N, CA, C and O atoms as a Maestro MAE file, in Angstrom:
{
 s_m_m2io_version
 :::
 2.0.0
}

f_m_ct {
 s_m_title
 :::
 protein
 m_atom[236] {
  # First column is atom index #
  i_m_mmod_type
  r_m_x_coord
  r_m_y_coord
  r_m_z_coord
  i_m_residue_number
  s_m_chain_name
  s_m_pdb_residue_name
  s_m_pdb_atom_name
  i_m_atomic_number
  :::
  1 25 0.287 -23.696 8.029 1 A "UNK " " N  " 7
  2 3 0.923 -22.644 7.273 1 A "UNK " " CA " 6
  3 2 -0.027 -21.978 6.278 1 A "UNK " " C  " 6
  4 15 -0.206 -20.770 6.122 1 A "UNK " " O  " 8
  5 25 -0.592 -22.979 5.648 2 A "UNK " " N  " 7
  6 3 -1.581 -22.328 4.523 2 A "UNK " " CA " 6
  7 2 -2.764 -21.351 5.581 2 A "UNK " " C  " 6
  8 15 -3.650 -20.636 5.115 2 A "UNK " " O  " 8
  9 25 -2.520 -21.532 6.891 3 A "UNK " " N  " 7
  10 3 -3.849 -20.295 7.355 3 A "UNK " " CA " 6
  11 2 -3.067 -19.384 7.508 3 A "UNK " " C  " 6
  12 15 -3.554 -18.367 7.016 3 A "UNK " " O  " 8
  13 25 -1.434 -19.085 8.229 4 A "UNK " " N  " 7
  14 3 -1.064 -17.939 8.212 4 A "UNK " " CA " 6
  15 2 -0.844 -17.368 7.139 4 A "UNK " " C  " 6
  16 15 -0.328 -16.260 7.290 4 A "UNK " " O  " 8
  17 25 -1.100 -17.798 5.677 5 A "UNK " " N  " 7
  18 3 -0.910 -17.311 4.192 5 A "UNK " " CA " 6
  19 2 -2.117 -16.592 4.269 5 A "UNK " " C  " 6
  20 15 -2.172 -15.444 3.827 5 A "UNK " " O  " 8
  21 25 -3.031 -17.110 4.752 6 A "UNK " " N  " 7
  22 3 -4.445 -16.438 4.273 6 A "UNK " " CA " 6
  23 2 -4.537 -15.406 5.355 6 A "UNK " " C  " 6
  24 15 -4.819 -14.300 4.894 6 A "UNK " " O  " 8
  25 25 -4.385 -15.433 6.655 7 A "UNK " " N  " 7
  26 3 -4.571 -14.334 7.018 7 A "UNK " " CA " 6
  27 2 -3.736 -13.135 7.017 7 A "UNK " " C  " 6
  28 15 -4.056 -12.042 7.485 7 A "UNK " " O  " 8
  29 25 -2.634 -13.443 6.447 8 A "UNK " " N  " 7
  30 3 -1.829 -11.841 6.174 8 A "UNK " " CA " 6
  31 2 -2.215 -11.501 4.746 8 A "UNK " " C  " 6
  32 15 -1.817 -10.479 4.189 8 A "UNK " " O  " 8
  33 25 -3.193 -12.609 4.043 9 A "UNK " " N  " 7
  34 3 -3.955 -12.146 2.629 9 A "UNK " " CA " 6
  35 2 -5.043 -11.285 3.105 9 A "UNK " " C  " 6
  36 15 -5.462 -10.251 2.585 9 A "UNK " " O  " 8
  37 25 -5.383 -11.798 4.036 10 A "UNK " " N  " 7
  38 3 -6.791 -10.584 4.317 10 A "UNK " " CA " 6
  39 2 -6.467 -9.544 4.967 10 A "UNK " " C  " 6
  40 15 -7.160 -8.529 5.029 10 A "UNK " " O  " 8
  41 25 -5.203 -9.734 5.599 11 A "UNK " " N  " 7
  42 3 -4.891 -8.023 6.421 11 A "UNK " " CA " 6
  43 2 -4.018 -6.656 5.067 11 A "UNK " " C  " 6
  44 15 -3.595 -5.502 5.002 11 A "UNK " " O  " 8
  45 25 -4.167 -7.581 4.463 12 A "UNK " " N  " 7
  46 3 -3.153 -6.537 3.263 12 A "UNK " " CA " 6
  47 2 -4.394 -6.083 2.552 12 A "UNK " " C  " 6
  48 15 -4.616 -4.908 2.260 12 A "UNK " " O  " 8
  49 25 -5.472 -7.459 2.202 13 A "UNK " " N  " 7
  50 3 -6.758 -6.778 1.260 13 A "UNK " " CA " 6
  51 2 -7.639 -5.498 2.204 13 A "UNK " " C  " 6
  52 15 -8.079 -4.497 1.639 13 A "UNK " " O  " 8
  53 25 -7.788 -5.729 3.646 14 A "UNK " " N  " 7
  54 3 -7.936 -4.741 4.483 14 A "UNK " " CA " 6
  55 2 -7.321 -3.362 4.845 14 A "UNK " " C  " 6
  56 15 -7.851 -2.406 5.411 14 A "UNK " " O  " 8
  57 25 -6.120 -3.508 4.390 15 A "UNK " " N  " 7
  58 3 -5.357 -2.614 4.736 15 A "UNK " " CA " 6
  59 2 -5.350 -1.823 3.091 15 A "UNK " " C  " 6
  60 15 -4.857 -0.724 3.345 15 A "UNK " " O  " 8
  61 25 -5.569 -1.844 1.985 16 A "UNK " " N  " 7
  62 3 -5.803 -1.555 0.773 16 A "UNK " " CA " 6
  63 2 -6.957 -0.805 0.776 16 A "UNK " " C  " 6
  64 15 -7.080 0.412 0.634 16 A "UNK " " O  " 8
  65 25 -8.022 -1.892 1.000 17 A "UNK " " N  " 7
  66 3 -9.751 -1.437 1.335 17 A "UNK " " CA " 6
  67 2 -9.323 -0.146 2.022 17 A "UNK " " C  " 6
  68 15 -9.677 0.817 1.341 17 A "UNK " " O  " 8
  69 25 -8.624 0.240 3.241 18 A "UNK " " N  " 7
  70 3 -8.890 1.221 3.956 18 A "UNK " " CA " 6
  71 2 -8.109 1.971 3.484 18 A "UNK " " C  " 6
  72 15 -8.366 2.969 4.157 18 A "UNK " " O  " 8
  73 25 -7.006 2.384 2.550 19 A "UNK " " N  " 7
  74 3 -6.397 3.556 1.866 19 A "UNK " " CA " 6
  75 2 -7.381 3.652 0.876 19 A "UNK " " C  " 6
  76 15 -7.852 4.788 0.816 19 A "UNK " " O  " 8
  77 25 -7.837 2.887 0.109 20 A "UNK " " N  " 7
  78 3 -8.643 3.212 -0.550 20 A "UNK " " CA " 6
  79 2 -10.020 3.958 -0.170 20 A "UNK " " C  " 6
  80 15 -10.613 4.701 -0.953 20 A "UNK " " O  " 8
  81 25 -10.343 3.735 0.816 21 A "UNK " " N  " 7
  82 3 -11.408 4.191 1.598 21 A "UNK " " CA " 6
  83 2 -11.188 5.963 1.914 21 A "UNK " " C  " 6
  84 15 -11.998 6.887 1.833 21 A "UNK " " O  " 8
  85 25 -9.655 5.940 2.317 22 A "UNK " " N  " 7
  86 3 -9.472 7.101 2.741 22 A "UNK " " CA " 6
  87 2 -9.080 8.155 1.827 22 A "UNK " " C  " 6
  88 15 -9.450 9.326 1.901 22 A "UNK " " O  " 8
  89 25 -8.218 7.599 0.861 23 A "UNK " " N  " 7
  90 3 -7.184 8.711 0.001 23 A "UNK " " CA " 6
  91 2 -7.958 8.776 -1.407 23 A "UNK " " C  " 6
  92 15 -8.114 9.821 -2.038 23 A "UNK " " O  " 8
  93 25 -8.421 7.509 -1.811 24 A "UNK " " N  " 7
  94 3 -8.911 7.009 -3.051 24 A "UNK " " CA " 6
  95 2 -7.848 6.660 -3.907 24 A "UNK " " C  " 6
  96 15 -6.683 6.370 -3.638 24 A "UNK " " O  " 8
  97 25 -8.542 6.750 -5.160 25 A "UNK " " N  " 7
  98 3 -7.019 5.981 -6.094 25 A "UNK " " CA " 6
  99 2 -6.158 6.143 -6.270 25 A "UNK " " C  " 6
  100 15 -5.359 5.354 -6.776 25 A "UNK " " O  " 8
  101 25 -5.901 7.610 -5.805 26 A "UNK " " N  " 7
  102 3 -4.614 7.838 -6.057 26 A "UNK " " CA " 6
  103 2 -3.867 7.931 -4.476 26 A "UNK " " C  " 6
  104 15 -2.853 8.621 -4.370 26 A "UNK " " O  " 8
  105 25 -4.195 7.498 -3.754 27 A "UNK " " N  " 7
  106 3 -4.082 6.105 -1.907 27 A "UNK " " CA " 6
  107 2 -3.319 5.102 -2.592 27 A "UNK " " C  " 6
  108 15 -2.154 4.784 -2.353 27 A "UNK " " O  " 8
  109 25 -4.075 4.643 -3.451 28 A "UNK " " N  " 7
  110 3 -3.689 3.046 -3.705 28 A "UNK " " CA " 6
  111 2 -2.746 3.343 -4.565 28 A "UNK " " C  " 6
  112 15 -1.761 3.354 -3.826 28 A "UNK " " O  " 8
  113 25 -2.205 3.700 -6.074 29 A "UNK " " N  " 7
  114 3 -1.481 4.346 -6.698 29 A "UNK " " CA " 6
  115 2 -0.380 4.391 -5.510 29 A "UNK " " C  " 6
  116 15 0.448 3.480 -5.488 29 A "UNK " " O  " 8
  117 25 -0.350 4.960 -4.953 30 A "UNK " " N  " 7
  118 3 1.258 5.310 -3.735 30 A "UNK " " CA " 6
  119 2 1.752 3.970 -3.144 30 A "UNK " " C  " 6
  120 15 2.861 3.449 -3.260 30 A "UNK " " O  " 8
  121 25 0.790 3.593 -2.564 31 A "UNK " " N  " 7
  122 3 0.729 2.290 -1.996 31 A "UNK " " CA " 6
  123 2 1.441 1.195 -2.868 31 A "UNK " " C  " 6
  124 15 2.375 0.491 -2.484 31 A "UNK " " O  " 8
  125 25 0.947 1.172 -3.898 32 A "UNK " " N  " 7
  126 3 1.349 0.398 -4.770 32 A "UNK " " CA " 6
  127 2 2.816 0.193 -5.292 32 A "UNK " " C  " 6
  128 15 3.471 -0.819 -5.535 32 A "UNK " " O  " 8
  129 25 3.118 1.717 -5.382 33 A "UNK " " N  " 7
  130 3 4.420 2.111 -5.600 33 A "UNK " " CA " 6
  131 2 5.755 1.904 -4.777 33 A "UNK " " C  " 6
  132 15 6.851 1.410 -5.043 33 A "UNK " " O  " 8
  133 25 5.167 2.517 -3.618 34 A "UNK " " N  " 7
  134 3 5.977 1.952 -2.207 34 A "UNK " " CA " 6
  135 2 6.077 0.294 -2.271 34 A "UNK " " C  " 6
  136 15 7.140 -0.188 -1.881 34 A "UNK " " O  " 8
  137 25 5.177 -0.490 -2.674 35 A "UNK " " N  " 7
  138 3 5.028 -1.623 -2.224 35 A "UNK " " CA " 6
  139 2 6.380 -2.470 -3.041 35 A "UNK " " C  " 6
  140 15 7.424 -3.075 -2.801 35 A "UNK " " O  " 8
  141 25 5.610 -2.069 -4.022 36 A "UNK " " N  " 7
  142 3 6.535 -2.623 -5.742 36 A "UNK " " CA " 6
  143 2 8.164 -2.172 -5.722 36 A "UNK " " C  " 6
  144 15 9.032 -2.828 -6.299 36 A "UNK " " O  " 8
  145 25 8.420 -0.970 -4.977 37 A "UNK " " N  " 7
  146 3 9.572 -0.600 -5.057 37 A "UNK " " CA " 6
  147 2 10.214 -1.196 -3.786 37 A "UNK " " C  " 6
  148 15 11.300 -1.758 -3.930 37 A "UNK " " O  " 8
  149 25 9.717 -1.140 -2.684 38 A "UNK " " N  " 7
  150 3 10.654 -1.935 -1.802 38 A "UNK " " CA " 6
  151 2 10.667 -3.804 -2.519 38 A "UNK " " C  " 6
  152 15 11.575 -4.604 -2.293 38 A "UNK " " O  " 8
  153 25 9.460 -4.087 -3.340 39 A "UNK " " N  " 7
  154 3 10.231 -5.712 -3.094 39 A "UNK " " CA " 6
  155 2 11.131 -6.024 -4.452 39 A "UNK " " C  " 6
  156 15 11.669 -7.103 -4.699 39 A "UNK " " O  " 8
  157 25 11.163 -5.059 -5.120 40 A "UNK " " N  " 7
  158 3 12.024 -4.945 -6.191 40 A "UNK " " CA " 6
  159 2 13.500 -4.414 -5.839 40 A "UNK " " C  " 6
  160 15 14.510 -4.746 -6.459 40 A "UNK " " O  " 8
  161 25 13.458 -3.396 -4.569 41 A "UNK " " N  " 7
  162 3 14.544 -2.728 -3.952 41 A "UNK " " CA " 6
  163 2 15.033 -1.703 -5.077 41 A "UNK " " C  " 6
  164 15 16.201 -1.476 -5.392 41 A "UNK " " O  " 8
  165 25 13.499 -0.951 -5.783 42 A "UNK " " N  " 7
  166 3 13.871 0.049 -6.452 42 A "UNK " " CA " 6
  167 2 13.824 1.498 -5.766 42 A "UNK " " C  " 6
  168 15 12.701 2.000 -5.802 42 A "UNK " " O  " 8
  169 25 14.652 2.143 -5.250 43 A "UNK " " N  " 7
  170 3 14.530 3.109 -4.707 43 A "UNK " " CA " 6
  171 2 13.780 3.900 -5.046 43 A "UNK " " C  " 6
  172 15 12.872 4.115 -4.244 43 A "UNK " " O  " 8
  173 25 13.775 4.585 -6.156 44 A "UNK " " N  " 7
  174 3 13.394 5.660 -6.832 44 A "UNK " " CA " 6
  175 2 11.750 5.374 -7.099 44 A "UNK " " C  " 6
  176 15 11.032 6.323 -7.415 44 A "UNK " " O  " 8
  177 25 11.260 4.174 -6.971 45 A "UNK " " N  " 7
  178 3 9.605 3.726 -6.976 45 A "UNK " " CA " 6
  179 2 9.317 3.868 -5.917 45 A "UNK " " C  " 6
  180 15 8.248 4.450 -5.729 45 A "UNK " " O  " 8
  181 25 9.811 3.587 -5.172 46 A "UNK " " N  " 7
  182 3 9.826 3.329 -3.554 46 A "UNK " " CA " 6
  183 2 9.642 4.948 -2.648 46 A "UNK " " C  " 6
  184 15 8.915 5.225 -1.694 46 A "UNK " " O  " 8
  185 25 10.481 5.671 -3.304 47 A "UNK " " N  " 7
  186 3 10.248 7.244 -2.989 47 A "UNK " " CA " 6
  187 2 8.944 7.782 -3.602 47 A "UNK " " C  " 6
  188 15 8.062 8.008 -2.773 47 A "UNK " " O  " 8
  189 25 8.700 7.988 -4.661 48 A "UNK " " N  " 7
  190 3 7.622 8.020 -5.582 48 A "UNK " " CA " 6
  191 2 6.448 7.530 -4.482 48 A "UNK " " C  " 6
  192 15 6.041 8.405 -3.718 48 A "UNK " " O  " 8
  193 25 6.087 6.670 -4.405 49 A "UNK " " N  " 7
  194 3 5.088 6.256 -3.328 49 A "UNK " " CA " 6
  195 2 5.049 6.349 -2.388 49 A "UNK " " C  " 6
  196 15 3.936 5.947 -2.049 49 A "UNK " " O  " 8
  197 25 5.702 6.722 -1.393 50 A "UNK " " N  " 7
  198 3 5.927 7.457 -0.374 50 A "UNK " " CA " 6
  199 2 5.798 9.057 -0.328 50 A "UNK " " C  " 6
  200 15 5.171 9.658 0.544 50 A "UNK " " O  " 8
  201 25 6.312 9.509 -1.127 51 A "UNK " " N  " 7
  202 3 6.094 11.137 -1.580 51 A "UNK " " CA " 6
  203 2 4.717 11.233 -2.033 51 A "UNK " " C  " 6
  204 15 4.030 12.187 -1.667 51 A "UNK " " O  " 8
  205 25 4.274 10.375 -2.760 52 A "UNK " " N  " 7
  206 3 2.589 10.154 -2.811 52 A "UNK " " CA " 6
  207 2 1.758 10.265 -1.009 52 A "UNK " " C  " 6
  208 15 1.158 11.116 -0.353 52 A "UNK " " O  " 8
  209 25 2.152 9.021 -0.864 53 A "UNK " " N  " 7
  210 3 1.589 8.915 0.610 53 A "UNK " " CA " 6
  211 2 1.594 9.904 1.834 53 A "UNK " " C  " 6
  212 15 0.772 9.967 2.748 53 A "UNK " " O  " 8
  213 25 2.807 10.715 1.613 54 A "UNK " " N  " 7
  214 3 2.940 11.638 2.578 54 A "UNK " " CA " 6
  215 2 2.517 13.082 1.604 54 A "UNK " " C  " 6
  216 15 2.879 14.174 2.040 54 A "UNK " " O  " 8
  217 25 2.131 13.047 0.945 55 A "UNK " " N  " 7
  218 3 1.354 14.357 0.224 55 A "UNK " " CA " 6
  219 2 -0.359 14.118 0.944 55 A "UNK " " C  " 6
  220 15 -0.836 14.771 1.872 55 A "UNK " " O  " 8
  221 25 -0.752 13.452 0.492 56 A "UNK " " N  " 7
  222 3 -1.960 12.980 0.824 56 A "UNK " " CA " 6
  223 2 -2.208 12.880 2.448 56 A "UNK " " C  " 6
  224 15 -3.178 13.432 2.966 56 A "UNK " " O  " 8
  225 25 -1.392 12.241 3.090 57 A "UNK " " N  " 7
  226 3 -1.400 13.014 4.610 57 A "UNK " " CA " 6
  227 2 -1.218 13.968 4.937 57 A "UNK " " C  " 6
  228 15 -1.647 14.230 6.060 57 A "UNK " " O  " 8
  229 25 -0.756 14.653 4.459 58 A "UNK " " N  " 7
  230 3 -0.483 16.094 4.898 58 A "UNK " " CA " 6
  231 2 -1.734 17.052 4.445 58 A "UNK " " C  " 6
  232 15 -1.901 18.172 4.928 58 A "UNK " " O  " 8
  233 25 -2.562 16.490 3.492 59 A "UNK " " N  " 7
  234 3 -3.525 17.453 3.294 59 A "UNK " " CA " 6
  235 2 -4.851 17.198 4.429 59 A "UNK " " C  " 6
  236 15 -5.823 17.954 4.423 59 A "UNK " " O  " 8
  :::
 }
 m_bond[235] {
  # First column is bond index #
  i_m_from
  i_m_to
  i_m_order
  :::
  1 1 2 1
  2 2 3 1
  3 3 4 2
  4 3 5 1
  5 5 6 1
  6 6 7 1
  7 7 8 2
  8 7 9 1
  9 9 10 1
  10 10 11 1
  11 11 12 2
  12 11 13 1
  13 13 14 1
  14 14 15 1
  15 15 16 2
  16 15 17 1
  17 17 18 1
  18 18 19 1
  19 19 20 2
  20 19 21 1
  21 21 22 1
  22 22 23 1
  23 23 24 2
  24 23 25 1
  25 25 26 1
  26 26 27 1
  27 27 28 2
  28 27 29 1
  29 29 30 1
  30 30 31 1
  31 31 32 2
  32 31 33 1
  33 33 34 1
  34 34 35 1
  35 35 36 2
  36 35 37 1
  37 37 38 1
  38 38 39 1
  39 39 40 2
  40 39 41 1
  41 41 42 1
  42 42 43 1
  43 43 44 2
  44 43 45 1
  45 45 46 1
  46 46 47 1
  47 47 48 2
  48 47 49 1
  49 49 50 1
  50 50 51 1
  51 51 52 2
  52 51 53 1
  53 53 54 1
  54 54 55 1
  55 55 56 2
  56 55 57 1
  57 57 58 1
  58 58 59 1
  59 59 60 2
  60 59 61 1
  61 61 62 1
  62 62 63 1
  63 63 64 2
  64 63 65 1
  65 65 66 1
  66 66 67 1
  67 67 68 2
  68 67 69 1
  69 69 70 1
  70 70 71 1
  71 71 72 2
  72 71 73 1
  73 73 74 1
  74 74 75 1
  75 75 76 2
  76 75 77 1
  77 77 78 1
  78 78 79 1
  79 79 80 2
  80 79 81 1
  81 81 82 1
  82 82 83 1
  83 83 84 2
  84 83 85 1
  85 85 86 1
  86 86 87 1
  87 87 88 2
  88 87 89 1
  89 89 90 1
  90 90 91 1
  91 91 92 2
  92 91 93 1
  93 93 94 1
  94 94 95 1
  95 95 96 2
  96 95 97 1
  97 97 98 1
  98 98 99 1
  99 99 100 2
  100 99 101 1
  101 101 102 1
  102 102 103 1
  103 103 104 2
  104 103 105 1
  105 105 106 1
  106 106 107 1
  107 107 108 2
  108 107 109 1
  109 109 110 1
  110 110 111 1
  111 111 112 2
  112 111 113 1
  113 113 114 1
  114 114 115 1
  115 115 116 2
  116 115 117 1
  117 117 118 1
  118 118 119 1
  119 119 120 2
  120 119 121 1
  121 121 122 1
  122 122 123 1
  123 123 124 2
  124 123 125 1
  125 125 126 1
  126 126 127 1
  127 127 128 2
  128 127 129 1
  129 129 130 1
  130 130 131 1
  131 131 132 2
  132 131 133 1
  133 133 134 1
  134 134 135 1
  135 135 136 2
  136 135 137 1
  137 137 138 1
  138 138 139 1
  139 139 140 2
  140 139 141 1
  141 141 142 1
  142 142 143 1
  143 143 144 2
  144 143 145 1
  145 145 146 1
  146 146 147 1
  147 147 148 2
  148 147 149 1
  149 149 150 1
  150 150 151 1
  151 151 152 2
  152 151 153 1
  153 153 154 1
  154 154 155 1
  155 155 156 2
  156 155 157 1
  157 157 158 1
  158 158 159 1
  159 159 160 2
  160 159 161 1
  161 161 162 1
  162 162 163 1
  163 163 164 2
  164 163 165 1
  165 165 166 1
  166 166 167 1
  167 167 168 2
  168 167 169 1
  169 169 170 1
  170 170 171 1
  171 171 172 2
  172 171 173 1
  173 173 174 1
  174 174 175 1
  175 175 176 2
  176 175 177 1
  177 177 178 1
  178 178 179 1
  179 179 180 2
  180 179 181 1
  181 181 182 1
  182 182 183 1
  183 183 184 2
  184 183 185 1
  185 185 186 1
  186 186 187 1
  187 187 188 2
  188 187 189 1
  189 189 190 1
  190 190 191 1
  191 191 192 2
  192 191 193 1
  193 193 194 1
  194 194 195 1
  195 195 196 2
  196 195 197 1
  197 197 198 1
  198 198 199 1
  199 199 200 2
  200 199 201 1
  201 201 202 1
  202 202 203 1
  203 203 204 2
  204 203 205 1
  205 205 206 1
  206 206 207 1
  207 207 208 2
  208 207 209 1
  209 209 210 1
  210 210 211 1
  211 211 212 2
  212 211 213 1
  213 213 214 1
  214 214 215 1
  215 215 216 2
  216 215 217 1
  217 217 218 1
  218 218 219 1
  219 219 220 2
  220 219 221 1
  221 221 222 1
  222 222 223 1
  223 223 224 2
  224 223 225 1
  225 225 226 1
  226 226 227 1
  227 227 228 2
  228 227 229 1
  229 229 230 1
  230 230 231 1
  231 231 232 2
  232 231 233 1
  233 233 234 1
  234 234 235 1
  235 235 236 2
  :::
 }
}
């Protein structure tokens, strides 16, 4: 168990690395938001970071 802990630790630090890579901080900023708001089940954070994320794709 403790290896499947670690490897969905490195696919999330990977998956960070590469918004960050792409969007920059304000990638991660959205990300973050989305993230925090679904495990809180705050909607309104949860939109916020997503409306981030899909701004930034669209450009």
């Amino acid at each position: 168990m403790p290896a499947f802990a670690l490897v969905i630790a490195l696919v999330v630090i990977g998956f960070e690395r590469l918004v960050e890579f792409h969007f920059g901080a304000v990638g991660v900023v959205g990300l973050v938001m989305l993230s925090v708001g679904v495990k809180a089940k705050n909607v309104t954070c949860s939109c916020i970071g997503a409306a981030v994320l899909a701004t930034l794709l669209a450009q």
